[in-house]
Short mmCIF file of C-alpha atoms (C1' of nucleotides) in Angstrom, two decimals:
data_model
loop_
_atom_site.label_atom_id
_atom_site.label_comp_id
_atom_site.label_asym_id
_atom_site.label_seq_id
_atom_site.Cartn_x
_atom_site.Cartn_y
_atom_site.Cartn_z
CA MET O 404 -34.36 38.46 190.55
CA ARG O 405 -37.17 38.73 193.10
CA SER O 406 -36.54 35.41 194.75
CA TRP O 407 -32.91 36.25 195.39
CA LEU O 408 -33.60 39.88 196.41
CA GLU O 409 -36.26 38.83 198.88
CA ASN O 410 -34.33 35.84 200.32
CA PRO O 411 -32.90 36.79 203.72
CA ALA O 412 -30.43 33.91 203.50
CA LYS O 413 -28.72 35.56 200.48
CA PRO O 414 -26.49 38.25 201.92
CA LYS O 415 -26.40 41.71 200.27
CA LEU O 416 -24.02 44.56 200.56
CA GLY O 417 -24.24 47.92 198.91
CA GLN O 418 -23.48 51.64 199.07
CA ASN O 419 -26.46 53.48 200.53
CA LEU O 420 -28.87 50.55 200.44
CA LYS O 421 -31.66 52.66 201.89
CA TYR O 422 -31.95 54.20 198.43
CA ASP O 423 -31.96 50.83 196.66
CA MET O 424 -34.58 49.52 199.11
CA HIS O 425 -36.88 52.42 198.04
CA ILE O 426 -36.32 51.62 194.37
CA PHE O 427 -37.19 47.99 194.90
CA ALA O 428 -40.14 48.84 197.12
CA ASN O 429 -41.47 51.14 194.39
CA HIS O 430 -41.65 48.00 192.26
CA GLY O 431 -43.12 45.73 194.98
CA VAL O 432 -39.89 44.08 195.90
CA THR O 433 -38.82 43.82 199.55
CA LEU O 434 -35.04 43.73 199.75
CA LYS O 435 -33.97 41.23 202.41
CA GLY O 436 -30.69 39.87 203.70
CA ILE O 437 -28.92 43.23 204.06
CA VAL O 438 -25.68 42.66 205.84
CA HIS O 439 -23.39 45.54 205.02
CA ASP O 440 -23.47 49.11 203.72
CA THR O 441 -20.18 50.85 202.73
CA LEU O 442 -21.76 54.28 203.17
CA LEU O 443 -22.33 53.52 206.80
CA GLN O 444 -18.92 51.85 207.22
CA SER O 445 -17.24 54.95 205.91
CA TYR O 446 -19.40 57.20 208.17
CA VAL O 447 -18.59 55.15 211.29
CA PHE O 448 -14.87 55.01 210.41
CA GLU O 449 -14.39 58.65 209.30
CA SER O 450 -17.60 60.69 209.69
CA HIS O 451 -15.83 63.94 208.67
CA LYS O 452 -14.65 62.74 205.24
CA PRO O 453 -16.65 62.46 201.96
CA HIS O 454 -18.57 59.18 201.56
CA ASP O 455 -19.40 59.25 197.88
CA MET O 456 -18.08 56.29 195.94
CA ASP O 457 -15.81 58.21 193.59
CA THR O 458 -14.00 59.87 196.43
CA MET O 459 -13.77 56.70 198.53
CA ALA O 460 -12.45 54.65 195.58
CA MET O 461 -9.52 57.07 195.30
CA ARG O 462 -9.00 57.37 199.01
CA HIS O 463 -9.07 53.67 199.90
CA LEU O 464 -8.14 51.91 196.62
CA GLY O 465 -6.23 54.56 194.65
CA TYR O 466 -8.75 53.85 191.92
CA THR O 467 -10.35 56.45 189.56
CA THR O 468 -13.99 55.57 188.84
CA ILE O 469 -15.87 56.30 185.65
CA PRO O 470 -17.43 59.68 186.32
CA TYR O 471 -21.32 59.51 186.14
CA VAL O 472 -21.27 62.67 183.94
CA ASP O 473 -19.13 60.81 181.36
CA VAL O 474 -21.93 58.26 181.04
CA CYS O 475 -25.03 60.42 181.33
CA GLY O 476 -23.87 63.97 180.76
CA LYS O 477 -25.13 66.83 182.88
CA GLY O 478 -27.50 69.79 182.90
CA ALA O 479 -30.11 70.09 180.21
CA LYS O 480 -28.28 67.48 178.01
CA GLN O 481 -28.26 64.78 180.74
CA ILE O 482 -29.83 61.50 179.78
CA CYS O 483 -31.46 58.93 182.04
CA PHE O 484 -29.46 55.80 182.79
CA ASP O 485 -31.95 53.66 180.89
CA GLN O 486 -30.91 55.63 177.69
CA VAL O 487 -27.25 54.72 177.99
CA GLU O 488 -25.89 52.28 175.43
CA LEU O 489 -25.91 48.81 176.99
CA GLY O 490 -22.13 48.08 176.74
CA ARG O 491 -21.31 51.39 178.45
CA ALA O 492 -24.05 50.90 181.07
CA THR O 493 -22.65 47.41 181.82
CA GLU O 494 -19.18 48.74 182.25
CA TYR O 495 -20.37 51.47 184.60
CA ALA O 496 -22.63 49.24 186.61
CA GLY O 497 -20.04 46.46 186.81
CA GLU O 498 -17.52 48.85 188.13
CA ASP O 499 -20.07 50.16 190.62
CA SER O 500 -20.57 46.64 192.10
CA ASP O 501 -16.91 45.71 192.02
CA ILE O 502 -15.81 48.92 193.81
CA THR O 503 -18.50 48.58 196.42
CA LEU O 504 -17.22 45.08 197.31
CA ARG O 505 -13.55 46.24 197.38
CA LEU O 506 -14.47 49.27 199.57
CA HIS O 507 -16.21 46.89 201.89
CA GLN O 508 -13.10 44.66 202.06
CA SER O 509 -11.00 47.72 202.80
CA MET O 510 -13.23 49.48 205.35
CA LEU O 511 -14.91 46.74 207.43
CA PRO O 512 -11.55 45.67 208.92
CA GLU O 513 -10.90 49.26 209.82
CA VAL O 514 -14.22 49.48 211.66
CA GLU O 515 -13.61 46.07 213.33
CA LYS O 516 -10.29 47.11 214.80
CA ASP O 517 -12.31 48.89 217.45
CA ALA O 518 -15.02 47.26 219.53
CA GLY O 519 -16.89 50.52 220.03
CA LEU O 520 -16.96 51.37 216.30
CA THR O 521 -18.04 47.88 215.53
CA ARG O 522 -20.97 48.27 217.92
CA ILE O 523 -21.94 51.58 216.46
CA TYR O 524 -21.95 50.13 213.02
CA ARG O 525 -23.66 46.82 213.63
CA GLU O 526 -26.02 47.73 216.47
CA ILE O 527 -26.86 51.31 215.77
CA GLU O 528 -26.24 52.45 212.08
CA MET O 529 -27.24 49.23 210.17
CA PRO O 530 -30.50 48.76 212.07
CA THR O 531 -31.23 52.54 211.98
CA MET O 532 -31.02 52.45 208.18
CA GLU O 533 -33.88 49.96 208.03
CA VAL O 534 -36.03 52.07 210.51
CA LEU O 535 -35.41 55.19 208.50
CA HIS O 536 -36.47 53.41 205.35
CA LYS O 537 -39.82 52.61 207.01
CA ILE O 538 -40.22 56.07 208.34
CA GLU O 539 -39.59 57.62 204.94
CA ARG O 540 -42.12 55.28 203.25
CA ASN O 541 -44.72 56.01 205.94
CA GLY O 542 -44.59 59.74 205.10
CA VAL O 543 -46.51 62.50 206.79
CA LEU O 544 -50.10 63.65 205.96
CA ILE O 545 -50.25 67.36 205.14
CA ASP O 546 -53.31 69.61 205.12
CA SER O 547 -52.57 71.33 201.79
CA ALA O 548 -55.73 73.38 201.79
CA LEU O 549 -54.82 74.88 205.15
CA LEU O 550 -51.34 75.78 203.81
CA ASP O 551 -52.88 77.33 200.69
CA VAL O 552 -54.99 79.57 202.92
CA GLN O 553 -51.93 80.56 204.98
CA SER O 554 -50.06 81.31 201.71
CA GLY O 555 -52.81 83.62 200.67
CA GLU O 556 -52.81 85.52 203.94
CA LEU O 557 -49.05 85.85 203.96
CA GLY O 558 -49.02 87.07 200.28
CA LYS O 559 -51.59 89.73 201.06
CA ARG O 560 -49.80 91.09 204.10
CA MET O 561 -46.44 91.01 202.25
CA MET O 562 -47.85 93.20 199.41
CA GLU O 563 -48.98 95.78 202.00
CA LEU O 564 -45.55 95.74 203.59
CA GLU O 565 -43.92 96.20 200.25
CA GLN O 566 -45.90 99.40 199.63
CA GLN O 567 -44.94 100.70 203.05
CA ALA O 568 -41.37 99.87 202.44
CA TYR O 569 -41.42 101.68 199.06
CA GLU O 570 -42.75 104.81 200.76
CA ALA O 571 -40.22 104.68 203.54
CA ALA O 572 -37.37 104.17 201.05
CA GLY O 573 -38.57 106.82 198.69
CA GLY O 574 -38.91 104.39 195.76
CA PRO O 575 -39.43 100.70 194.83
CA PHE O 576 -36.74 98.08 195.42
CA ASN O 577 -36.50 94.31 195.82
CA LEU O 578 -37.13 93.56 199.53
CA GLY O 579 -35.56 90.10 199.06
CA SER O 580 -32.20 91.46 197.92
CA PRO O 581 -29.64 92.12 200.73
CA LYS O 582 -27.59 94.00 198.18
CA GLN O 583 -30.40 96.43 197.32
CA ILE O 584 -31.29 96.83 200.96
CA GLY O 585 -27.66 97.69 201.70
CA GLU O 586 -27.57 100.32 198.92
CA ILE O 587 -30.73 102.03 200.23
CA PHE O 588 -29.92 101.72 204.00
CA PHE O 589 -26.20 102.60 204.00
CA GLY O 590 -26.09 104.65 200.80
CA LYS O 591 -29.30 106.48 200.14
CA LEU O 592 -30.56 106.82 203.68
CA GLY O 593 -27.21 107.05 205.41
CA LEU O 594 -28.02 104.51 208.22
CA PRO O 595 -25.05 103.39 210.35
CA VAL O 596 -23.31 100.04 209.45
CA ILE O 597 -23.67 97.81 212.52
CA LYS O 598 -21.66 94.84 211.31
CA LYS O 599 -20.25 93.34 208.10
CA THR O 600 -20.62 89.96 206.48
CA ALA O 601 -17.87 87.49 205.86
CA THR O 602 -17.10 89.18 202.50
CA GLY O 603 -17.01 92.71 203.94
CA ALA O 604 -20.44 93.85 202.76
CA PRO O 605 -22.61 95.65 205.32
CA SER O 606 -24.80 93.07 207.04
CA THR O 607 -28.63 93.38 206.94
CA ASP O 608 -29.32 90.35 209.06
CA GLU O 609 -32.00 90.12 211.74
CA GLU O 610 -29.73 91.33 214.59
CA VAL O 611 -28.80 94.40 212.60
CA LEU O 612 -32.35 95.15 211.55
CA GLN O 613 -33.47 94.92 215.15
CA LYS O 614 -30.83 97.37 216.19
CA LEU O 615 -31.73 99.79 213.41
CA ALA O 616 -35.46 99.45 214.08
CA GLU O 617 -34.94 101.31 217.33
CA ASP O 618 -34.29 104.53 215.40
CA TYR O 619 -35.79 104.11 211.88
CA PRO O 620 -39.11 102.82 210.42
CA LEU O 621 -37.93 100.88 207.39
CA PRO O 622 -35.99 98.08 209.15
CA LYS O 623 -39.11 97.11 211.16
CA ILE O 624 -41.13 96.73 207.93
CA LEU O 625 -38.36 94.71 206.43
CA LEU O 626 -38.09 92.42 209.41
CA GLU O 627 -41.81 91.56 209.23
CA HIS O 628 -41.54 91.03 205.46
CA ARG O 629 -38.58 88.75 205.82
CA GLY O 630 -40.30 86.57 208.36
CA MET O 631 -43.34 86.15 206.18
CA SER O 632 -41.28 85.62 203.05
CA LYS O 633 -39.40 82.76 204.71
CA LEU O 634 -42.65 81.06 205.95
CA LYS O 635 -44.31 81.42 202.57
CA SER O 636 -41.49 80.33 200.17
CA THR O 637 -40.05 77.57 202.34
CA TYR O 638 -43.12 76.13 203.92
CA THR O 639 -46.66 77.18 202.97
CA ASP O 640 -46.00 77.33 199.17
CA LYS O 641 -43.51 74.49 199.07
CA LEU O 642 -44.95 71.66 201.25
CA PRO O 643 -48.06 71.14 199.19
CA LYS O 644 -45.90 70.80 196.10
CA MET O 645 -43.87 68.06 197.92
CA VAL O 646 -46.92 65.77 198.40
CA ASN O 647 -46.41 62.47 196.63
CA PRO O 648 -49.39 61.91 194.22
CA ASN O 649 -49.29 58.13 194.75
CA THR O 650 -49.47 58.21 198.57
CA GLY O 651 -50.97 61.72 199.21
CA ARG O 652 -48.22 62.25 201.79
CA VAL O 653 -44.92 64.04 202.16
CA HIS O 654 -41.81 61.71 202.18
CA THR O 655 -38.61 63.31 203.40
CA ASN O 656 -35.19 61.65 203.04
CA TYR O 657 -33.15 61.20 206.13
CA SER O 658 -29.35 61.47 205.40
CA GLN O 659 -27.58 59.09 207.71
CA ALA O 660 -24.04 60.03 206.78
CA VAL O 661 -23.95 63.77 206.61
CA ALA O 662 -23.74 65.21 210.12
CA ILE O 663 -20.24 64.64 211.53
CA THR O 664 -21.59 64.22 215.06
CA GLY O 665 -23.84 61.24 214.31
CA ARG O 666 -27.04 63.15 213.99
CA LEU O 667 -29.41 62.62 211.09
CA SER O 668 -30.29 65.32 208.62
CA SER O 669 -33.59 65.62 206.70
CA ASN O 670 -34.01 66.90 203.16
CA GLU O 671 -36.52 67.32 200.33
CA PRO O 672 -38.28 68.59 202.34
CA ASN O 673 -36.39 69.29 205.51
CA LEU O 674 -38.86 68.21 208.23
CA GLN O 675 -36.36 69.01 210.99
CA ASN O 676 -36.62 72.79 210.67
CA ILE O 677 -40.46 73.29 210.66
CA PRO O 678 -41.08 76.54 212.62
CA VAL O 679 -41.90 76.32 216.34
CA ARG O 680 -40.33 79.28 218.16
CA ASN O 681 -43.01 81.88 217.50
CA ALA O 682 -46.79 81.83 217.13
CA GLU O 683 -46.90 82.81 213.35
CA GLY O 684 -44.44 80.12 212.41
CA ARG O 685 -46.06 77.49 214.62
CA ARG O 686 -49.18 77.68 212.49
CA ILE O 687 -47.33 75.67 209.89
CA ARG O 688 -47.45 72.78 212.29
CA GLU O 689 -51.22 72.78 212.32
CA ALA O 690 -50.96 71.43 208.78
CA PHE O 691 -49.05 68.31 209.87
CA ILE O 692 -52.10 66.12 210.57
CA ALA O 693 -53.11 62.53 211.45
CA ALA O 694 -55.25 60.44 209.17
CA PRO O 695 -58.88 59.92 210.12
CA GLY O 696 -59.22 57.80 213.27
CA HIS O 697 -55.62 58.61 214.16
CA VAL O 698 -53.76 61.12 216.35
CA ILE O 699 -50.28 62.57 216.38
CA VAL O 700 -48.11 61.64 219.30
CA SER O 701 -44.85 63.46 219.92
CA ALA O 702 -42.28 62.33 222.49
CA ASP O 703 -39.16 64.29 223.16
CA TYR O 704 -36.22 63.77 225.48
CA SER O 705 -36.06 66.33 228.28
CA GLN O 706 -32.74 68.20 228.59
CA ILE O 707 -30.97 65.36 226.86
CA GLU O 708 -27.66 67.03 226.23
CA LEU O 709 -27.36 68.49 229.76
CA ARG O 710 -28.10 65.05 231.17
CA ILE O 711 -25.34 63.60 229.02
CA MET O 712 -23.00 66.34 230.19
CA ALA O 713 -23.82 65.36 233.79
CA HIS O 714 -23.18 61.74 232.98
CA ILE O 715 -19.89 62.22 231.08
CA SER O 716 -18.46 64.80 233.51
CA GLY O 717 -19.66 63.05 236.53
CA ASP O 718 -20.21 66.42 238.21
CA ALA O 719 -21.83 65.82 241.58
CA ALA O 720 -23.95 68.88 241.74
CA MET O 721 -25.37 68.30 238.38
CA LEU O 722 -25.97 64.59 238.82
CA LYS O 723 -27.74 65.36 242.09
CA ALA O 724 -30.05 67.94 240.44
CA PHE O 725 -31.11 65.45 237.81
CA ALA O 726 -31.42 62.58 240.22
CA GLU O 727 -33.81 64.61 242.33
CA GLY O 728 -35.85 65.66 239.35
CA GLU O 729 -35.11 69.32 239.84
CA ASP O 730 -35.65 72.08 237.29
CA ILE O 731 -32.02 72.13 236.01
CA HIS O 732 -31.90 75.84 235.08
CA ARG O 733 -33.38 76.82 238.50
CA ALA O 734 -30.81 74.53 240.21
CA THR O 735 -28.06 76.10 238.16
CA ALA O 736 -29.19 79.58 239.06
CA ALA O 737 -29.30 78.73 242.70
CA GLU O 738 -25.66 77.57 242.59
CA ILE O 739 -24.41 80.58 240.57
CA PHE O 740 -26.17 83.15 242.68
CA GLY O 741 -25.62 81.31 245.95
CA ILE O 742 -29.30 81.19 246.96
CA ALA O 743 -31.91 78.55 247.63
CA PRO O 744 -33.76 77.20 244.60
CA ASP O 745 -37.10 78.66 245.68
CA GLU O 746 -35.46 82.09 245.93
CA VAL O 747 -34.46 82.11 242.28
CA GLN O 748 -36.02 84.95 240.29
CA SER O 749 -37.20 84.40 236.74
CA GLU O 750 -34.39 86.63 235.37
CA GLN O 751 -31.80 84.66 237.24
CA ARG O 752 -33.24 81.45 235.84
CA ARG O 753 -33.07 82.91 232.36
CA TYR O 754 -29.35 83.69 232.86
CA ALA O 755 -28.71 80.20 234.09
CA LYS O 756 -30.51 78.76 231.07
CA VAL O 757 -28.37 80.73 228.62
CA ILE O 758 -25.27 79.69 230.50
CA ASN O 759 -26.32 76.01 230.38
CA PHE O 760 -26.90 76.20 226.65
CA GLY O 761 -23.72 78.06 226.09
CA LEU O 762 -21.73 75.39 227.97
CA ILE O 763 -23.01 72.71 225.66
CA TYR O 764 -21.56 74.74 222.81
CA GLY O 765 -18.19 75.50 224.37
CA MET O 766 -18.99 79.10 224.84
CA SER O 767 -16.67 82.05 225.46
CA ALA O 768 -17.32 85.10 227.62
CA PHE O 769 -17.79 87.05 224.43
CA GLY O 770 -20.59 84.77 223.24
CA LEU O 771 -22.27 84.73 226.59
CA ALA O 772 -22.05 88.56 226.83
CA ALA O 773 -23.61 88.97 223.42
CA ASN O 774 -26.37 86.56 224.17
CA LEU O 775 -27.35 88.10 227.50
CA GLY O 776 -26.67 91.71 226.38
CA ILE O 777 -24.23 92.27 229.21
CA GLU O 778 -20.62 93.38 229.54
CA ARG O 779 -17.90 90.83 228.75
CA GLY O 780 -16.44 91.14 232.14
CA ALA O 781 -19.77 90.31 233.75
CA ALA O 782 -20.16 87.34 231.49
CA ALA O 783 -16.68 86.14 232.42
CA ASN O 784 -17.66 86.52 236.04
CA TYR O 785 -20.73 84.25 235.62
CA ILE O 786 -18.63 81.65 233.86
CA GLU O 787 -16.10 81.74 236.68
CA ARG O 788 -18.85 81.29 239.27
CA TYR O 789 -20.34 78.46 237.33
CA PHE O 790 -17.10 76.56 237.11
CA ALA O 791 -16.49 77.10 240.78
CA ARG O 792 -19.75 75.43 241.61
CA PHE O 793 -19.65 72.81 238.91
CA SER O 794 -16.02 71.86 239.08
CA GLY O 795 -16.68 68.46 237.45
CA VAL O 796 -17.92 70.20 234.36
CA LYS O 797 -14.83 72.41 234.30
CA GLN O 798 -12.61 69.36 234.58
CA TYR O 799 -14.48 67.56 231.80
CA MET O 800 -14.07 70.55 229.39
CA ASP O 801 -10.34 70.81 230.13
CA ASN O 802 -9.82 67.05 229.78
CA THR O 803 -11.78 66.92 226.53
CA ARG O 804 -9.70 69.62 224.93
CA LEU O 805 -6.52 67.83 225.98
CA GLU O 806 -7.75 64.41 224.80
CA ALA O 807 -8.87 65.88 221.43
CA LYS O 808 -5.48 67.46 220.93
CA ALA O 809 -3.60 64.30 221.82
CA ARG O 810 -5.75 61.89 219.78
CA GLY O 811 -7.30 64.07 217.08
CA TYR O 812 -10.77 62.82 218.02
CA VAL O 813 -13.31 62.61 220.84
CA GLU O 814 -15.81 59.88 221.57
CA THR O 815 -19.49 59.47 222.43
CA VAL O 816 -20.56 57.38 225.44
CA PHE O 817 -21.14 54.52 223.01
CA GLY O 818 -17.75 54.82 221.32
CA ARG O 819 -18.61 56.75 218.20
CA ARG O 820 -15.50 58.56 217.11
CA LEU O 821 -15.72 62.25 216.15
CA TRP O 822 -12.65 63.56 214.38
CA LEU O 823 -11.38 67.12 214.72
CA PRO O 824 -8.80 67.58 211.97
CA GLU O 825 -8.25 71.27 212.89
CA ILE O 826 -7.67 70.70 216.64
CA ASN O 827 -3.94 71.43 216.26
CA SER O 828 -4.22 73.92 213.45
CA PRO O 829 -1.72 76.81 213.49
CA ASN O 830 -4.72 79.04 212.54
CA GLY O 831 -5.97 80.34 215.87
CA PRO O 832 -9.64 80.91 215.08
CA ARG O 833 -9.91 77.51 213.31
CA ARG O 834 -8.26 75.81 216.25
CA ALA O 835 -10.55 77.50 218.71
CA GLY O 836 -13.53 76.44 216.56
CA ALA O 837 -12.34 72.82 216.75
CA GLU O 838 -11.96 73.08 220.51
CA ARG O 839 -15.59 74.19 220.82
CA ALA O 840 -16.61 71.46 218.54
CA ALA O 841 -14.70 68.98 220.70
CA ILE O 842 -16.68 70.12 223.75
CA ASN O 843 -20.02 69.89 221.95
CA ALA O 844 -19.49 66.68 219.94
CA PRO O 845 -19.63 64.06 222.74
CA MET O 846 -22.90 65.47 223.96
CA GLN O 847 -24.59 66.05 220.63
CA GLY O 848 -23.21 62.62 219.42
CA THR O 849 -24.29 60.64 222.35
CA ALA O 850 -27.80 62.18 222.11
CA ALA O 851 -27.80 61.04 218.50
CA ASP O 852 -26.77 57.50 219.52
CA LEU O 853 -29.48 57.33 222.17
CA ILE O 854 -32.34 58.40 219.92
CA LYS O 855 -31.13 55.96 217.17
CA LEU O 856 -31.32 53.20 219.76
CA ALA O 857 -34.73 54.39 220.78
CA MET O 858 -35.96 54.30 217.18
CA ILE O 859 -34.71 50.76 216.81
CA ALA O 860 -36.47 49.74 220.04
CA VAL O 861 -39.72 51.51 219.16
CA GLN O 862 -39.87 50.04 215.63
CA GLY O 863 -39.06 46.61 217.01
CA TRP O 864 -41.91 46.87 219.45
CA LEU O 865 -44.45 48.16 216.91
CA GLU O 866 -43.67 45.23 214.65
CA ALA O 867 -43.44 42.56 217.33
CA ASP O 868 -46.87 43.56 218.65
CA LYS O 869 -48.23 44.08 215.15
CA LEU O 870 -49.51 47.59 215.98
CA GLY O 871 -51.03 50.05 213.55
CA THR O 872 -48.96 52.85 215.00
CA ARG O 873 -46.37 54.30 212.62
CA MET O 874 -43.23 56.31 213.25
CA ILE O 875 -43.34 59.28 210.89
CA MET O 876 -40.64 61.81 211.92
CA GLN O 877 -37.46 62.23 213.98
CA VAL O 878 -36.25 65.74 214.99
CA HIS O 879 -32.96 65.07 216.88
CA ASP O 880 -34.51 64.67 220.37
CA GLU O 881 -38.09 64.04 219.37
CA LEU O 882 -40.00 61.12 217.73
CA VAL O 883 -43.35 61.72 216.10
CA LEU O 884 -45.80 58.90 215.63
CA GLU O 885 -49.19 58.52 213.92
CA VAL O 886 -51.36 56.46 216.24
CA PRO O 887 -54.71 54.79 215.72
CA GLU O 888 -57.06 56.12 218.45
CA GLY O 889 -57.44 52.64 219.86
CA GLU O 890 -53.68 52.36 220.54
CA LEU O 891 -53.27 55.82 222.12
CA GLU O 892 -53.27 54.80 225.76
CA LEU O 893 -50.76 52.03 225.03
CA VAL O 894 -48.44 54.25 223.08
CA ARG O 895 -48.56 57.08 225.69
CA VAL O 896 -47.23 54.64 228.29
CA LYS O 897 -44.90 52.48 226.29
CA LEU O 898 -43.19 55.06 223.99
CA PRO O 899 -41.63 57.22 226.74
CA GLU O 900 -40.66 54.07 228.63
CA LEU O 901 -38.78 52.73 225.64
CA MET O 902 -37.10 56.07 225.05
CA ALA O 903 -36.01 56.48 228.65
CA GLY O 904 -34.92 52.90 229.09
CA VAL O 905 -32.71 52.62 226.04
CA ALA O 906 -29.56 53.06 228.13
CA LYS O 907 -28.56 53.13 231.73
CA LEU O 908 -26.59 56.30 232.37
CA ASP O 909 -25.63 57.86 235.74
CA VAL O 910 -28.51 60.23 235.20
CA PRO O 911 -32.13 59.29 234.58
CA LEU O 912 -33.45 59.81 231.09
CA LEU O 913 -36.87 61.33 230.67
CA ALA O 914 -39.12 61.52 227.67
CA GLU O 915 -42.26 63.59 227.67
CA THR O 916 -45.24 63.08 225.28
CA GLY O 917 -47.95 65.22 223.80
CA VAL O 918 -51.02 64.26 221.78
CA GLY O 919 -53.16 66.06 219.25
CA LYS O 920 -54.93 66.05 215.89
CA ASN O 921 -51.89 67.80 214.51
CA TRP O 922 -48.19 68.34 215.29
CA ASP O 923 -48.75 71.80 216.92
CA GLU O 924 -51.28 70.37 219.38
CA ALA O 925 -49.03 67.33 220.05
CA HIS O 926 -45.96 69.47 220.83
"C1'" DC E 187 -22.38 78.46 191.99
"C1'" DA E 188 -21.34 81.60 195.92
"C1'" DT E 189 -23.45 84.49 199.17
"C1'" DG E 190 -26.64 86.08 202.71
"C1'" DT E 191 -30.17 84.96 205.38
"C1'" DC E 192 -33.00 82.17 208.49
"C1'" DA E 193 -35.73 77.83 209.87
"C1'" DC E 194 -34.81 73.84 213.45
"C1'" DG E 195 -32.34 70.98 217.73
"C1'" DA G 333 -5.88 92.35 216.87
"C1'" DC G 334 -8.90 88.85 215.48
"C1'" DG G 335 -13.14 86.33 215.94
"C1'" DT G 336 -16.24 84.56 218.96
"C1'" DA G 337 -21.68 78.80 220.70
"C1'" DC G 338 -22.34 73.40 218.22
"C1'" DG G 339 -24.86 70.87 214.23
"C1'" DT G 340 -27.91 71.09 209.91
"C1'" DG G 341 -31.00 72.42 204.92
"C1'" DA G 342 -33.46 75.65 201.87
"C1'" DC G 343 -34.49 79.86 199.79
"C1'" DA G 344 -33.71 84.16 196.80
"C1'" DT G 345 -30.39 86.89 194.62
"C1'" DG G 346 -27.04 87.86 191.37
"C1'" DA G 347 -22.64 86.91 189.01
#
DNA sequence: CATGTCACG
DNA sequence: ACGTACGTGACATGA
């Protein structure tokens, strides 16, 4: 079938074609002529609903598909599809093709009822799929030897901490078991219960341990052990095991239809949650390296969601701050505290930064108070002062809530629709959650649209100019490239230009780059 | 498979 | 009185 598969004039449609492209590529076949993907149609039409074929067949066609487990079984007794009896395999595969076409015939018209959705589908999601396919195949080079050394160090230190913990607790226990920790803390040692989990058990999360560590020795030991355990099991032990023996690199999968806001997600392994916030964790990034003769270039959007808030709300003070290239948190602090920007103290700037982040998430006075460690009344006061100074933002938030309630969805700048099924729920906490999501979704979603457009532009440029530079990761507001040393100066100029120029908003977009032999240096 | 926890933007 | 910042994925435990 190669000649048909590779013929761009023969149109193809499928469900999650990025997967099929990988299978074909593994066998030296380059799938061409991709015109439609029902996974992406469903995602653009109804991002909050399931996109698996069985569920969609029932939802759109009222049709019950042959369950995969009926054909191949499950668990230890599962067989591979190539072991299925041919007649049965034919029936299953035939249905698969038939249903895909019928889903396409049902969903594409729904997408095309709306010009914005059509654009998101054709100009963003479909091209993004092909970019993601290339990024996934490129993979990332990992210094496994370095991670092995780190694993050894972590393991040694963890064993020391275990002994200390046993002494403090008066006997051995499993440090990885919240249940056993609870029994020792709140039973045996009689420590106070700070908060409870969703199921009513006493919590032993980081916040609780920090609080208890003020008065007792064991929580501190546990905190250090937890941090190391996380690094070791999730990263230093695991990443070397994920290296593909054929390519010598790690190949993540980007899920393009999971996050209801339009963001990507990364899995097996997740390369979007590699530690960065503290020095110990950041060492993991030293193991994300460039091939010989290459460097890692990282480019990230500066304050992308706040810029989008300024654009969407049209708030004059915020637009002005960005237009003049000010430090946005400093400018915010100056407004809230009623002083000149150069009079802002570092503590005041920190407050303003927490408020700015909180706004993006639809914060309450309670949340702000908890985050700043201040009284709720004081937090309410800051919010009030903020909204007095940034009245456009206040108006945007109120309008967004009303719009979400009236229509059941909100939109990104590019017209991506973000549905909020619980916006009119009689359940108060659920409704409040949907209201916060309504505030956040247009900003997070527009940022997702922008970086997808940037990825399409960057990949288009790399191919048009036949460069050796490869895109290797996306982390929501950051693109990571592996660059031949000879192309470094070119990439350092062109990459941020493309990212910043991908759309003309009422605020300037800014992308900042870093370079290094590894991801830590480049960040 | 649910739960608790914690890594990221 | 309740619950409380948005969006993800992965791990270990334990039923």
